[in-house]
Short mmCIF file of C-alpha atoms in Angstrom, two decimals:
data_model
loop_
_atom_site.label_atom_id
_atom_site.label_comp_id
_atom_site.label_asym_id
_atom_site.label_seq_id
_atom_site.Cartn_x
_atom_site.Cartn_y
_atom_site.Cartn_z
CA MET T 59 21.24 54.43 148.66
CA ARG T 60 22.46 56.67 145.88
CA SER T 61 24.65 58.65 148.26
CA ARG T 62 26.14 55.35 149.39
CA ALA T 63 27.01 54.54 145.77
CA VAL T 64 28.60 57.96 145.36
CA ALA T 65 30.61 57.51 148.57
CA ILE T 66 31.84 54.09 147.44
CA SER T 67 32.71 55.53 144.02
CA LEU T 68 34.73 58.28 145.65
CA LEU T 69 36.58 55.75 147.79
CA LEU T 70 37.32 53.61 144.74
CA VAL T 71 38.69 56.65 142.89
CA PHE T 72 40.98 57.43 145.85
CA ILE T 73 42.27 53.87 145.85
CA ALA T 74 42.77 54.03 142.08
CA VAL T 75 44.74 57.28 142.42
CA VAL T 76 47.05 55.68 144.99
CA ALA T 77 47.46 52.61 142.77
CA GLN T 78 48.12 54.63 139.65
CA THR T 79 50.71 56.91 141.26
CA ALA T 80 52.46 54.27 143.37
CA VAL T 81 52.20 51.00 141.44
CA PHE T 82 52.10 52.00 137.77
CA GLY T 83 54.40 54.29 135.83
CA ASP T 84 58.05 54.59 134.94
CA GLY T 85 60.16 52.42 137.20
CA ARG T 86 57.07 50.55 138.39
CA ILE T 87 54.69 48.39 136.32
CA ASN T 88 55.14 50.03 132.95
CA PRO T 89 55.06 47.48 130.10
CA PHE T 90 56.47 48.83 126.84
CA GLY T 91 56.93 52.23 128.44
CA ALA T 92 53.28 52.95 129.21
CA SER T 93 50.83 52.25 131.98
CA PRO T 94 47.04 52.03 132.23
CA ALA T 95 44.91 54.95 133.34
CA VAL T 96 43.32 53.08 136.23
CA VAL T 97 41.57 56.14 137.62
CA LEU T 98 39.74 56.68 134.35
CA VAL T 99 38.56 53.05 134.26
CA VAL T 100 37.20 53.34 137.80
CA VAL T 101 35.49 56.64 137.00
CA LEU T 102 33.89 55.16 133.87
CA ALA T 103 32.80 52.04 135.73
CA CYS T 104 31.19 54.10 138.51
CA ALA T 105 29.61 56.56 136.07
CA ARG T 106 27.39 53.73 134.82
CA TYR T 107 25.61 53.52 138.16
CA ILE T 108 25.43 57.00 139.65
CA ASP T 109 23.55 60.13 138.61
CA PRO T 110 25.08 62.35 135.92
CA GLU T 111 26.02 65.24 138.21
CA PRO T 112 27.90 63.14 140.79
CA ALA T 113 29.49 61.25 137.90
CA LEU T 114 30.80 64.48 136.41
CA LEU T 115 32.09 65.61 139.80
CA LEU T 116 33.70 62.20 140.27
CA GLY T 117 35.52 62.54 136.94
CA PHE T 118 36.60 66.06 137.83
CA THR T 119 37.84 64.94 141.26
CA GLY T 120 39.77 61.98 139.84
CA GLY T 121 41.39 64.18 137.22
CA MET T 122 42.19 66.90 139.71
CA LEU T 123 43.89 64.41 142.06
CA LEU T 124 46.03 63.22 139.16
CA ASP T 125 46.88 66.84 138.37
CA LEU T 126 47.87 67.47 141.99
CA LEU T 127 50.11 64.39 142.04
CA GLY T 128 51.52 64.90 138.54
CA GLY T 129 53.79 67.31 136.73
CA ALA T 130 51.44 69.07 134.33
CA PRO T 131 49.57 72.30 135.13
CA LEU T 132 46.57 71.89 137.43
CA GLY T 133 43.25 71.20 135.76
CA LEU T 134 44.39 69.42 132.58
CA TRP T 135 43.43 65.90 133.62
CA ALA T 136 40.38 67.33 135.38
CA MET T 137 39.19 68.90 132.12
CA SER T 138 39.90 65.73 130.10
CA TYR T 139 38.19 63.38 132.54
CA THR T 140 35.15 65.63 132.95
CA VAL T 141 34.61 65.77 129.19
CA VAL T 142 35.11 62.02 128.84
CA VAL T 143 32.64 61.26 131.63
CA TYR T 144 30.12 63.55 129.95
CA ILE T 145 30.52 61.60 126.71
CA ALA T 146 30.28 58.31 128.62
CA LEU T 147 27.04 59.44 130.26
CA ARG T 148 25.51 60.00 126.84
CA PHE T 149 26.29 56.43 125.82
CA ARG T 150 26.22 54.53 129.07
CA ASN T 151 23.18 52.43 128.23
CA ARG T 152 25.26 50.81 125.49
CA ALA T 153 27.20 49.09 128.27
CA ASP T 154 24.30 46.66 128.40
CA ASP T 155 25.11 45.56 124.85
CA GLY T 156 27.95 43.38 125.99
CA PRO T 157 31.64 43.26 126.81
CA VAL T 158 32.82 44.06 123.28
CA ILE T 159 30.95 47.36 123.28
CA VAL T 160 32.25 48.12 126.77
CA GLY T 161 35.80 47.32 125.65
CA LEU T 162 35.49 49.53 122.59
CA GLY T 163 33.97 52.27 124.69
CA VAL T 164 36.76 52.14 127.27
CA PHE T 165 39.40 52.12 124.51
CA SER T 166 37.83 55.09 122.69
CA LEU T 167 37.20 57.13 125.83
CA THR T 168 40.75 56.57 127.12
CA LEU T 169 42.08 57.61 123.74
CA ILE T 170 39.91 60.74 123.82
CA ALA T 171 41.02 61.55 127.39
CA HIS T 172 44.71 61.30 126.50
CA ALA T 173 44.27 63.18 123.23
CA LEU T 174 42.44 65.97 125.05
CA PHE T 175 45.13 66.07 127.71
CA VAL T 176 47.85 66.37 125.08
CA ILE T 177 45.99 69.04 123.10
CA ILE T 178 44.98 71.13 126.12
CA GLY T 179 48.45 70.65 127.59
CA THR T 180 50.01 71.95 124.38
CA LEU T 181 47.79 75.04 124.60
CA PHE T 182 49.15 75.59 128.11
CA GLY T 183 52.78 75.35 127.04
CA GLU T 184 53.53 71.66 127.57
CA ARG T 185 55.68 70.15 124.82
CA PHE T 186 54.15 66.76 124.26
CA PHE T 187 54.35 66.89 120.50
CA THR T 188 58.14 67.07 120.31
CA SER T 189 58.39 63.29 120.41
CA THR T 190 56.67 60.33 118.79
CA ALA T 191 56.47 58.81 122.27
CA VAL T 192 53.24 60.76 122.69
CA ILE T 193 51.53 58.37 120.25
CA LYS T 194 52.70 55.35 122.23
CA ASN T 195 51.69 57.01 125.48
CA THR T 196 48.22 57.64 124.09
CA LEU T 197 47.52 54.31 122.38
CA LEU T 198 49.02 51.87 124.88
CA PRO T 199 47.13 53.14 127.95
CA ALA T 200 43.92 52.81 125.93
CA ALA T 201 44.73 49.17 125.16
CA TYR T 202 45.77 48.45 128.76
CA ASN T 203 42.60 50.07 130.03
CA VAL T 204 40.50 47.52 128.17
CA LEU T 205 42.27 44.78 130.16
CA VAL T 206 41.95 46.69 133.42
CA ALA T 207 38.25 47.29 132.70
CA ALA T 208 37.71 43.53 132.46
CA VAL T 209 38.70 43.35 136.14
CA VAL T 210 37.40 46.66 137.45
CA PHE T 211 33.93 46.75 135.86
CA PRO T 212 32.68 43.50 137.46
CA ILE T 213 34.02 44.62 140.86
CA VAL T 214 32.29 47.99 140.62
CA THR T 215 29.10 46.34 139.39
CA ARG T 216 29.18 44.02 142.36
CA MET T 217 29.79 46.86 144.81
CA ILE T 218 27.37 49.51 143.56
CA GLY T 219 25.76 48.24 140.42
CA THR T 220 23.11 45.72 141.35
CA ARG T 221 20.61 48.15 142.84
CA GLN T 222 21.80 51.32 141.28
CA HIS T 223 21.76 50.74 137.56
CA LEU T 224 20.15 53.86 136.19
CA GLY T 225 20.16 53.11 132.47
CA TRP T 226 19.79 55.55 129.61
CA THR T 227 17.17 57.94 130.78
CA THR T 228 18.72 59.20 133.99
CA MET E 9 10.86 66.35 130.32
CA GLN E 10 12.57 65.21 133.49
CA SER E 11 15.39 63.60 131.57
CA PHE E 12 15.77 66.76 129.49
CA GLN E 13 16.12 68.80 132.69
CA ARG E 14 18.65 66.33 134.06
CA PHE E 15 20.65 66.49 130.85
CA ASP E 16 20.47 70.25 130.91
CA ARG E 17 21.75 70.32 134.50
CA SER E 18 24.65 68.03 133.73
CA THR E 19 25.61 70.13 130.70
CA THR E 20 25.59 73.23 132.87
CA LEU E 21 27.71 71.44 135.44
CA LEU E 22 30.10 70.28 132.72
CA ILE E 23 30.58 73.85 131.53
CA GLY E 24 31.06 75.04 135.11
CA LEU E 25 33.67 72.39 135.84
CA LEU E 26 35.51 73.11 132.60
CA VAL E 27 35.63 76.80 133.46
CA VAL E 28 36.98 76.01 136.95
CA ALA E 29 39.61 73.66 135.50
CA PHE E 30 40.56 76.20 132.85
CA LEU E 31 40.97 78.96 135.44
CA LEU E 32 43.03 76.67 137.68
CA ALA E 33 45.29 75.75 134.78
CA THR E 34 45.70 79.40 133.80
CA PHE E 35 46.54 80.51 137.35
CA ASP E 36 48.90 77.57 137.79
CA VAL E 37 50.78 78.40 134.60
CA ARG E 38 50.84 82.12 135.28
CA THR E 39 52.10 81.70 138.83
CA ALA E 40 54.71 79.22 137.59
CA GLY E 41 54.08 76.63 140.28
CA ASP E 42 53.66 79.08 143.12
CA GLY E 43 50.65 80.20 145.14
CA LEU E 44 47.38 78.28 145.32
CA GLY E 45 48.62 75.46 143.11
CA THR E 46 51.56 74.72 145.38
CA THR E 47 49.36 74.81 148.47
CA MET E 48 46.92 72.35 146.90
CA ARG E 49 49.75 70.10 145.72
CA ASP E 50 51.32 70.22 149.17
CA GLY E 51 48.03 69.12 150.70
CA ALA E 52 47.62 66.31 148.19
CA GLN E 53 51.20 65.15 148.73
CA THR E 54 50.72 65.18 152.50
CA LEU E 55 47.56 63.13 152.14
CA PHE E 56 48.77 60.67 149.53
CA SER E 57 52.49 60.22 150.32
CA PRO E 58 51.95 57.81 153.24
CA LEU E 59 49.40 55.85 151.20
CA GLN E 60 51.78 55.73 148.24
CA ASP E 61 54.61 54.55 150.50
CA VAL E 62 52.43 51.76 151.86
CA ALA E 63 51.24 50.80 148.36
CA SER E 64 54.83 50.81 147.06
CA ALA E 65 56.04 48.69 149.96
CA VAL E 66 53.21 46.19 149.59
CA THR E 67 53.48 45.89 145.82
CA ARG E 68 57.29 46.02 145.57
CA PRO E 69 57.66 42.21 145.49
CA VAL E 70 54.91 41.98 142.86
CA VAL E 71 56.50 44.73 140.77
CA GLY E 72 59.88 43.04 141.16
CA PHE E 73 58.35 39.73 140.18
CA ILE E 74 56.77 41.19 137.04
CA ASP E 75 60.06 42.87 136.19
CA ALA E 76 61.88 39.60 136.67
CA LEU E 77 59.31 37.82 134.52
CA SER E 78 59.98 40.18 131.65
CA ASP E 79 63.71 39.55 132.02
CA ILE E 80 63.12 35.81 132.03
CA ALA E 81 61.01 36.14 128.90
CA SER E 82 63.88 37.77 127.07
CA LEU E 83 66.32 35.05 128.16
CA ARG E 84 63.93 32.14 127.76
CA GLU E 85 66.12 30.03 125.49
CA GLU E 86 69.19 30.39 127.65
CA ASN E 87 67.29 29.55 130.78
CA GLU E 88 65.17 26.56 129.84
CA ASN E 89 66.12 24.67 132.94
CA LEU E 90 65.08 27.54 135.14
CA ARG E 91 61.56 27.49 133.75
CA GLN E 92 60.79 24.38 135.75
CA GLU E 93 61.55 26.03 139.03
CA ASN E 94 58.86 26.23 141.58
CA LEU E 95 56.93 29.50 141.32
CA ASP E 96 57.09 30.19 145.04
CA LEU E 97 60.84 29.67 145.05
CA GLN E 98 61.10 32.01 142.09
CA LYS E 99 59.11 34.61 143.95
CA GLN E 100 61.42 34.33 146.95
CA VAL E 101 64.48 34.67 144.75
CA ASP E 102 62.99 37.69 143.03
CA GLN E 103 62.18 39.24 146.37
CA PHE E 104 65.70 38.58 147.58
CA THR E 105 67.19 39.95 144.36
CA SER E 106 65.04 43.01 144.58
CA LEU E 107 66.15 43.66 148.16
CA GLN E 108 69.79 43.00 147.29
CA ALA E 109 69.62 45.41 144.36
CA GLU E 110 68.08 47.97 146.64
CA ILE E 111 70.90 47.57 149.17
CA GLU E 112 73.52 47.82 146.40
CA HIS E 113 71.79 50.87 145.07
CA LEU E 114 71.76 52.47 148.50
CA ARG E 115 75.45 51.67 148.95
CA ASP E 116 76.23 53.27 145.58
CA ILE E 117 74.17 56.29 146.44
CA ASN E 118 75.86 56.66 149.83
CA ASP E 119 79.31 56.38 148.22
CA LEU E 120 78.38 59.02 145.69
CA THR E 121 79.93 62.41 146.34
CA ALA E 122 78.70 65.63 144.82
CA PRO E 123 81.06 67.87 142.84
CA ASP E 124 83.16 70.12 145.07
CA ASP E 125 81.95 68.05 148.02
CA LEU E 126 78.71 69.97 148.18
CA PRO E 127 76.30 68.78 150.85
CA THR E 128 73.70 66.30 149.63
CA VAL E 129 70.49 64.75 150.87
CA THR E 130 69.67 61.15 149.97
CA ALA E 131 66.08 60.66 148.92
CA GLN E 132 63.91 57.92 147.48
CA ILE E 133 61.57 58.26 144.55
CA ASN E 134 58.11 57.60 145.95
CA SER E 135 56.01 58.35 142.90
CA PRO E 136 56.71 58.59 139.18
CA GLY E 137 53.96 61.15 138.55
CA SER E 138 50.42 60.49 137.50
CA SER E 139 50.97 59.35 133.92
CA THR E 140 53.70 58.36 131.51
CA LEU E 141 53.32 61.77 129.90
CA ASP E 142 54.77 63.29 133.09
CA LEU E 143 58.53 63.76 133.08
CA VAL E 144 58.69 64.29 136.83
CA ARG E 145 59.43 62.23 139.91
CA PHE E 146 58.35 62.84 143.48
CA ILE E 147 60.95 62.29 146.20
CA ASN E 148 60.36 61.68 149.89
CA LYS E 149 62.38 64.66 151.15
CA GLY E 150 61.22 68.26 151.29
CA VAL E 151 61.72 71.66 152.87
CA GLY E 152 62.37 70.13 156.30
CA ASP E 153 65.37 68.27 154.87
CA GLY E 154 66.93 71.39 153.43
CA ILE E 155 65.76 70.92 149.87
CA SER E 156 64.83 73.98 147.88
CA VAL E 157 63.65 74.80 144.38
CA GLY E 158 66.45 74.62 141.84
CA ASP E 159 68.56 71.99 143.60
CA ALA E 160 70.25 69.55 141.25
CA VAL E 161 69.36 65.87 141.63
CA ILE E 162 71.87 63.17 140.77
CA ASP E 163 72.26 59.44 141.06
CA GLU E 164 75.34 57.26 140.66
CA GLN E 165 74.99 57.47 136.86
CA GLY E 166 74.75 61.23 136.53
CA LEU E 167 72.37 64.16 136.43
CA VAL E 168 68.73 63.22 137.03
CA GLY E 169 67.03 66.59 136.97
CA ARG E 170 66.16 69.56 139.04
CA VAL E 171 63.80 70.22 141.94
CA ASP E 172 60.99 72.41 140.65
CA LEU E 173 58.50 72.23 143.52
CA VAL E 174 59.13 71.67 147.20
CA PHE E 175 56.61 70.60 149.81
CA ARG E 176 56.94 70.00 153.51
CA ARG E 177 57.93 66.35 153.30
CA SER E 178 58.38 65.81 149.59
CA ALA E 179 59.53 67.50 146.42
CA ARG E 180 58.97 67.28 142.69
CA VAL E 181 61.95 66.68 140.42
CA ARG E 182 61.68 67.63 136.75
CA LEU E 183 63.77 65.18 134.75
CA ILE E 184 66.40 66.28 132.24
CA PHE E 185 64.24 64.70 129.52
CA ASP E 186 61.56 67.36 129.95
CA PRO E 187 61.54 69.70 126.91
CA ASN E 188 61.15 72.62 129.33
CA VAL E 189 64.56 71.87 130.84
CA THR E 190 67.66 73.30 129.20
CA ILE E 191 71.11 72.73 130.67
CA SER E 192 74.38 74.48 129.97
CA VAL E 193 76.84 71.67 129.21
CA MET E 194 80.36 71.04 128.04
CA ASP E 195 81.95 68.33 125.92
CA GLU E 196 84.59 66.93 128.25
CA VAL E 197 86.91 66.00 125.36
CA THR E 198 86.77 69.16 123.23
CA SER E 199 85.81 71.56 126.07
CA GLN E 200 83.20 73.15 123.80
CA SER E 201 80.13 74.52 125.56
CA GLY E 202 76.57 74.20 124.40
CA LEU E 203 72.99 73.75 125.47
CA LEU E 204 71.31 70.45 126.15
CA THR E 205 67.53 70.26 125.87
CA GLY E 206 65.22 67.43 126.83
CA ASP E 207 63.16 65.87 124.08
CA ASN E 208 60.89 63.49 126.03
CA ASP E 209 62.84 60.28 125.47
CA THR E 210 66.17 61.68 124.36
CA LEU E 211 68.45 64.70 124.77
CA ILE E 212 69.50 67.19 122.10
CA LEU E 213 72.87 68.93 122.27
CA ARG E 214 73.27 72.26 120.47
CA ILE E 215 76.65 73.96 120.10
CA PHE E 216 76.24 77.28 118.31
CA SER E 217 79.82 77.88 117.28
CA ALA E 218 81.68 74.62 117.24
CA ASP E 219 85.34 74.81 116.31
CA GLU E 220 85.62 71.08 115.99
CA PRO E 221 83.21 68.17 115.74
CA VAL E 222 81.86 66.37 118.77
CA ARG E 223 82.48 62.66 118.45
CA GLU E 224 80.39 59.66 119.33
CA GLY E 225 81.07 58.58 122.88
CA ASN E 226 82.32 61.95 124.12
CA VAL E 227 81.15 62.54 127.66
CA ILE E 228 78.91 65.55 128.22
CA VAL E 229 79.03 67.21 131.63
CA THR E 230 77.35 70.22 133.20
CA ALA E 231 79.21 73.45 132.57
CA GLY E 232 78.33 75.13 135.85
CA SER E 233 76.04 78.08 136.38
CA ARG E 234 72.71 76.78 137.69
CA PHE E 235 73.91 73.20 138.05
CA PRO E 236 77.21 72.48 139.76
CA PRO E 237 79.89 71.91 137.11
CA GLY E 238 81.25 68.52 136.20
CA ILE E 239 78.17 66.34 136.65
CA VAL E 240 77.94 63.70 133.93
CA VAL E 241 74.81 64.14 131.81
CA GLY E 242 75.40 61.62 129.03
CA THR E 243 77.43 60.63 126.00
CA VAL E 244 77.23 61.83 122.40
CA LYS E 245 75.25 59.37 120.29
CA GLU E 246 76.53 60.35 116.84
CA THR E 247 79.49 62.34 115.64
CA ALA E 248 78.42 65.77 114.43
CA ALA E 249 80.18 68.79 113.01
CA ASP E 250 79.35 72.47 112.66
CA ASP E 251 77.32 72.84 109.49
CA ALA E 252 78.52 75.91 107.56
CA GLY E 253 78.68 78.04 110.67
CA PHE E 254 75.14 77.27 111.81
CA GLY E 255 76.29 75.29 114.80
CA LEU E 256 75.79 71.62 115.41
CA ASP E 257 72.92 69.53 116.70
CA THR E 258 73.29 65.97 117.89
CA GLU E 259 71.61 63.48 120.16
CA VAL E 260 72.98 62.60 123.56
CA ILE E 261 72.38 59.31 125.34
CA ALA E 262 71.48 60.15 128.92
CA ALA E 263 73.68 58.67 131.62
CA ILE E 264 70.65 57.90 133.75
CA ASN E 265 67.93 55.38 133.08
CA PRO E 266 64.64 56.99 134.15
CA SER E 267 63.00 53.58 134.58
CA ARG E 268 65.62 52.52 137.10
CA LEU E 269 65.56 55.54 139.36
CA ASP E 270 65.04 54.65 142.98
CA PHE E 271 67.41 56.41 145.34
CA VAL E 272 68.84 59.79 144.38
CA LYS E 273 70.92 62.53 145.94
CA VAL E 274 69.83 66.13 146.03
CA ILE E 275 72.70 68.62 145.98
CA VAL E 276 71.77 71.27 148.51
CA GLY E 277 73.50 74.51 149.29
CA TYR E 278 74.80 75.20 145.79
CA SER E 279 74.18 78.78 144.75
CA PRO E 280 74.64 79.52 141.06
CA LEU E 281 75.06 83.22 141.80
CA ASP E 282 77.94 82.49 144.18
CA ALA E 283 79.54 80.44 141.44
CA GLU E 284 79.08 83.25 138.94
CA ASP E 285 80.43 85.80 141.40
CA GLN E 286 83.46 83.60 141.91
CA GLU E 287 83.99 83.24 138.18
CA LEU E 288 83.58 86.97 137.66
CA VAL E 289 86.08 87.78 140.36
CA GLU E 290 88.60 85.30 139.02
CA GLU E 291 88.28 86.71 135.51
CA GLU E 292 88.10 90.44 136.14
CA GLU E 293 89.61 91.33 139.48
CA PRO E 294 93.23 92.54 139.34
CA ALA E 295 95.60 90.59 141.53
CA GLU E 296 96.47 93.59 143.77
CA GLU E 297 92.82 94.18 144.63
CA PRO E 298 91.55 91.05 146.29
CA PRO E 299 87.80 90.63 146.19
CA ALA E 300 85.67 91.16 149.23
CA GLU E 301 84.41 88.11 151.07
CA ASP E 302 81.09 88.13 149.33
CA GLY E 303 82.82 87.99 145.99
CA SER E 304 81.99 91.57 145.11
CA VAL E 305 84.35 94.32 144.08
CA ASP E 306 85.09 97.00 146.70
CA GLY E 307 82.67 95.40 149.05
CA GLU E 308 79.73 96.28 146.87
CA PRO E 309 77.67 93.39 145.63
CA ASP E 310 77.73 92.91 141.89
CA VAL E 311 74.44 93.33 140.20
CA LEU E 312 74.56 90.35 137.95
CA ASP E 313 72.26 89.42 135.22
CA PRO E 314 72.65 85.70 135.55
CA GLY E 315 71.69 85.12 131.93
CA ASP E 316 71.57 81.52 132.86
CA ALA E 317 71.14 79.11 130.06
CA GLU E 318 69.55 76.52 132.29
CA THR E 319 65.90 77.03 132.88
CA VAL E 320 63.06 75.04 134.24
CA ASP E 321 60.08 76.58 132.63
CA THR E 322 57.07 75.22 134.45
CA GLY E 323 54.70 76.46 131.86
CA ALA E 324 54.15 79.06 129.24
CA THR E 325 51.51 81.60 128.61
CA PRO E 326 48.65 79.92 126.86
#
């Protein structure tokens, strides 16, 4: 049953990658010049219900796919998402505390993911800090992700959550 | 105890994955977009391009509708009567408008001719990259269509960017807004040359020894070398003058709107070295000694240090 949950999670991440690279972004749905990080929301939603190791691999895979389909050096999103999933795993039982906590968690983790991406990217020669747009492109996706999470989390819970909720101790 | 072991395993895995990602990033930067990274990207593009095309096609009316909604929001007061329109009718109109705009855009693109009538390949943007931090676009034409790394990309407004990675059926275009892109440009009015660098959402023009000020509204075009000469890049935003011999810096408003890119043309077959050879021959070769066909003197190829100002630096040493 757990492998089924992992397989569904992987499929959802693939769909999210297609959606993020084809539907959102500049010239697509991009309100106020920023778009949500749909892949991260899906990864976080799935990480609530699968074991820590597959969750980490799921985050790494999602990030790596974004790297492969993006313009930054390979591995930057993979690093960011893996770290964020690891943090999420430490706090995932708090998701039971209600939607406000989930919303705050998604906002904070998205912020951390983008901040890590910008910092690691800068170490690898990317020039994100030359413009104030980097602040907008870090804060707005975090806010959008809270809205996206309101849709994605119930769907993921319905698909893999009912029998797979592992709680704190796993 | 079991949970401790599980935690320990996941921490080990985290470290392992971070090391793998770090190594991949290092190799990718060091190989400057060549080697394993390109192979992996090619595979990902091959896998995802058809899915992205389908997703784009399916969601185009929705995207157009949302776009139209934002326009309507900004013109709400002027269009009060329109607000009552049936939503389905509105959707149909938006769909029609979107298609019409696409046709117009295609017509414009097909009418567009490259400088010096260089051959071009029309392509469509099929992905804007994986996040808004990316200043790249993926186009649906690749090696099989004659596209190669370094080709200039234009639309009917002006210079869009430069191909920095090519796959079998797609290619990655780095936009002129990318801080890693520097272009040798010329003020069309004063004929002064300088360097234009991307700054994420704007462009910065630097002229190191400016004899006269550049004025607001002056058109900035490519000066040749790596990009074909004469392509419009933008217009000067504010008048600026040389400050005590230290050169001048000013912002340039890009001719293109990155949010509105859809169809573009890739200029293929332009060789910057040929252009430089030609320039060299024109400048240095005496009239009685015509240059050889390859543009070299006495039939021997010139060993040129291009010294090109334009660069697409895909990454730097960490």
